[in-house]
PDB file of C-alpha atoms in Angstrom:
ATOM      1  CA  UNK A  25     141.468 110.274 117.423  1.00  0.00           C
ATOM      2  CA  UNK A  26     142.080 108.774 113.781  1.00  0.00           C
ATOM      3  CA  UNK A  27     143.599 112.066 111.486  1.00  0.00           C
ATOM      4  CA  UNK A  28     143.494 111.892 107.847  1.00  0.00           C
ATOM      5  CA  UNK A  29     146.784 113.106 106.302  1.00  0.00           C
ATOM      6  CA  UNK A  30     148.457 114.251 103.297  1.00  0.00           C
ATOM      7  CA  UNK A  31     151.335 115.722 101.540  1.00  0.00           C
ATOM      8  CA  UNK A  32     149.354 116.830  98.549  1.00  0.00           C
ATOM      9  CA  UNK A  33     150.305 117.673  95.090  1.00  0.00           C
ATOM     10  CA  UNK A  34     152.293 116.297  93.868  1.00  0.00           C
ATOM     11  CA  UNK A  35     152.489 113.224  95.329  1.00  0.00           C
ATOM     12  CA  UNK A  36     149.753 112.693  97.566  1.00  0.00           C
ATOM     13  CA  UNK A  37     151.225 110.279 100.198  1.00  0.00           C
ATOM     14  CA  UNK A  38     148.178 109.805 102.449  1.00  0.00           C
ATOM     15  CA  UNK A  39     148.097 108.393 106.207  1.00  0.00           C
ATOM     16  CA  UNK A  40     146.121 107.658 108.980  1.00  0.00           C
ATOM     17  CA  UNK A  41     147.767 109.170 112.545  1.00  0.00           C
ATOM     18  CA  UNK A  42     146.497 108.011 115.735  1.00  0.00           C
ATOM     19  CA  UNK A  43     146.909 110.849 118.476  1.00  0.00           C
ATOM     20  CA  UNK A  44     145.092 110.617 122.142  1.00  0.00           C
ATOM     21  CA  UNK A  45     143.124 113.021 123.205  1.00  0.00           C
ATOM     22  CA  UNK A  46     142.757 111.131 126.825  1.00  0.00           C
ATOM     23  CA  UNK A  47     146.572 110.718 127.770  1.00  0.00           C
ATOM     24  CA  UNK A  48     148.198 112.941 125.172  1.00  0.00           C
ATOM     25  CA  UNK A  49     151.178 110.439 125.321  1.00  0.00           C
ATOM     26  CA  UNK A  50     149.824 108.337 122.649  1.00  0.00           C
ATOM     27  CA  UNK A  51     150.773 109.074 118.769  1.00  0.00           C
ATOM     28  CA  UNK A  52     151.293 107.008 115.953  1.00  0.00           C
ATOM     29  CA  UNK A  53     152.352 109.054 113.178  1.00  0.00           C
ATOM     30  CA  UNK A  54     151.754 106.238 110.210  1.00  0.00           C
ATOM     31  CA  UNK A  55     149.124 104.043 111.562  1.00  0.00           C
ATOM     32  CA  UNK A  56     148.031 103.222 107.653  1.00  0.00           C
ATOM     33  CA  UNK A  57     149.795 104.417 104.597  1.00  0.00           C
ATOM     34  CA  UNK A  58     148.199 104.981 101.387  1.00  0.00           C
ATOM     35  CA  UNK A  59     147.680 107.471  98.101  1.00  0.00           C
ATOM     36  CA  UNK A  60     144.387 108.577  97.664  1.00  0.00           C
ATOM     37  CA  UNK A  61     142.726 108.770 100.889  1.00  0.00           C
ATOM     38  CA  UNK A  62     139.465 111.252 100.668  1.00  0.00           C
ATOM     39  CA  UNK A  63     137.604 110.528 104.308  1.00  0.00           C
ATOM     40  CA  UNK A  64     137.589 108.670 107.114  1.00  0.00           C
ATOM     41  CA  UNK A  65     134.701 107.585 109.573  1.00  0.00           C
ATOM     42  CA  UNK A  66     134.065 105.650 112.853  1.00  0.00           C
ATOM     43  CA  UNK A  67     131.754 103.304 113.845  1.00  0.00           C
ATOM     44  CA  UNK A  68     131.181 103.729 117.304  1.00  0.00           C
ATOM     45  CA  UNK A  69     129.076 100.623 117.686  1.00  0.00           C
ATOM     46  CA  UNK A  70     131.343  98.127 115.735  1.00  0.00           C
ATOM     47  CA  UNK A  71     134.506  99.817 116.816  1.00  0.00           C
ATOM     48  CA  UNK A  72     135.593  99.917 112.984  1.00  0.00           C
ATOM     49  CA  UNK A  73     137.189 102.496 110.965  1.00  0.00           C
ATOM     50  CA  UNK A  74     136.227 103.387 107.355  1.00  0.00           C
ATOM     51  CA  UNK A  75     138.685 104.639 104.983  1.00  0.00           C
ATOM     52  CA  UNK A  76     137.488 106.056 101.474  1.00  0.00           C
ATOM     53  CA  UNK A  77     139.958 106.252  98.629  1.00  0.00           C
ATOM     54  CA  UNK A  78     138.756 108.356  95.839  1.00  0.00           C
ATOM     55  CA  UNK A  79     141.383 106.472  93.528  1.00  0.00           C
ATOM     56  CA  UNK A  80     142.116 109.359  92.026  1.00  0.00           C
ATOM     57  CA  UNK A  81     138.616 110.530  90.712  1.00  0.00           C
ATOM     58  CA  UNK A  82     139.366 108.329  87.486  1.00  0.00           C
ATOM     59  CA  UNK A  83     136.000 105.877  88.431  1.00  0.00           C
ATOM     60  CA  UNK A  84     134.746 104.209  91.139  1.00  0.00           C
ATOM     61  CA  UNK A  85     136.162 104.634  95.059  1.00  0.00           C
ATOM     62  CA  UNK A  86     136.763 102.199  97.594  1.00  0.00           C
ATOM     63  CA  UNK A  87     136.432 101.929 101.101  1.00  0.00           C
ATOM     64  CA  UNK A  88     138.423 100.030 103.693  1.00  0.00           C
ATOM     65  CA  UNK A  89     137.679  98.724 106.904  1.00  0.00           C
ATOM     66  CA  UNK A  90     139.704  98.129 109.139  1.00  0.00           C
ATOM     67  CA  UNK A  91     139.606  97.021 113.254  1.00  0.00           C
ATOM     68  CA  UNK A  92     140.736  99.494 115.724  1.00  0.00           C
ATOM     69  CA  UNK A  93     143.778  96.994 116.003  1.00  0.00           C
ATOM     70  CA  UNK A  94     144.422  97.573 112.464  1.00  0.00           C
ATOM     71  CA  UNK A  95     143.319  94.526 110.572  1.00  0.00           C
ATOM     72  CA  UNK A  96     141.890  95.158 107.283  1.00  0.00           C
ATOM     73  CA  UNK A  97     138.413  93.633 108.008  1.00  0.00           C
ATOM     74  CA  UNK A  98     136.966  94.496 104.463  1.00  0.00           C
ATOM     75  CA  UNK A  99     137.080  96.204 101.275  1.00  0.00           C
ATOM     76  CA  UNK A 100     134.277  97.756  99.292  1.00  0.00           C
ATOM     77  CA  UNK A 101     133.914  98.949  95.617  1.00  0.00           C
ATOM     78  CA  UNK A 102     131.824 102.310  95.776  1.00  0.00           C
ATOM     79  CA  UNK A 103     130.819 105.096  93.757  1.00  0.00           C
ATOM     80  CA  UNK A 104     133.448 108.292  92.720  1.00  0.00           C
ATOM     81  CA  UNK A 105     134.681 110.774  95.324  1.00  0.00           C
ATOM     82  CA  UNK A 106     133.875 108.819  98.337  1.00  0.00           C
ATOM     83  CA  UNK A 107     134.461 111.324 101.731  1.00  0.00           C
ATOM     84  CA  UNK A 108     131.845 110.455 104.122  1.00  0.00           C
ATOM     85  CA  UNK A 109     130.262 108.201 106.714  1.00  0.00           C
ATOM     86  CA  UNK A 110     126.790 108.075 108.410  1.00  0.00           C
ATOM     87  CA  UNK A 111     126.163 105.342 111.092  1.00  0.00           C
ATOM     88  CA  UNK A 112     123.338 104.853 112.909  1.00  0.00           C
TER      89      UNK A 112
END
């Protein structure tokens, strides 16, 4: 399970923690690390992750995608507030 994170105002240092829900062993408290993360998705098919970054609501967001191995696999420019993912 990927779990969107924050320490909010002030500051907002934003993070990604990995925690398994199959051997409850498993956690990685800082998989990413980041300011301004607003959502996060999964695409079940392409085994990706999708990372929105509002950038702080000043203009267009962005999205990240990265592998389940944590490579960046690509970057999009997208419109304000970005929080959510549909995939069909």
């Amino acid at each position: 399970m990927y779990i969107l994170t924050s320490t909010g105002w002030p500051d907002y240092n934003d993070g990604i923690a990995v925690v398994s829900i199959n051997d409850g062993e498993t956690l990685i408290p800082e998989w990413k690390t980041g300011s301004g993360f607003y959502g996060i998705g999964y695409d079940k098919e392409r085994q990706e992750i999708y990372v929105a970054n509002a950038k702080g609501f000043q203009g267009n967001g962005q999205v990240t995608v990265y592998s389940k191995s944590g490579a960046e696999v690509n970057t999009m420019e997208v419109g304000r507030g970005p929080s959510g993912f549909v995939f069909r």
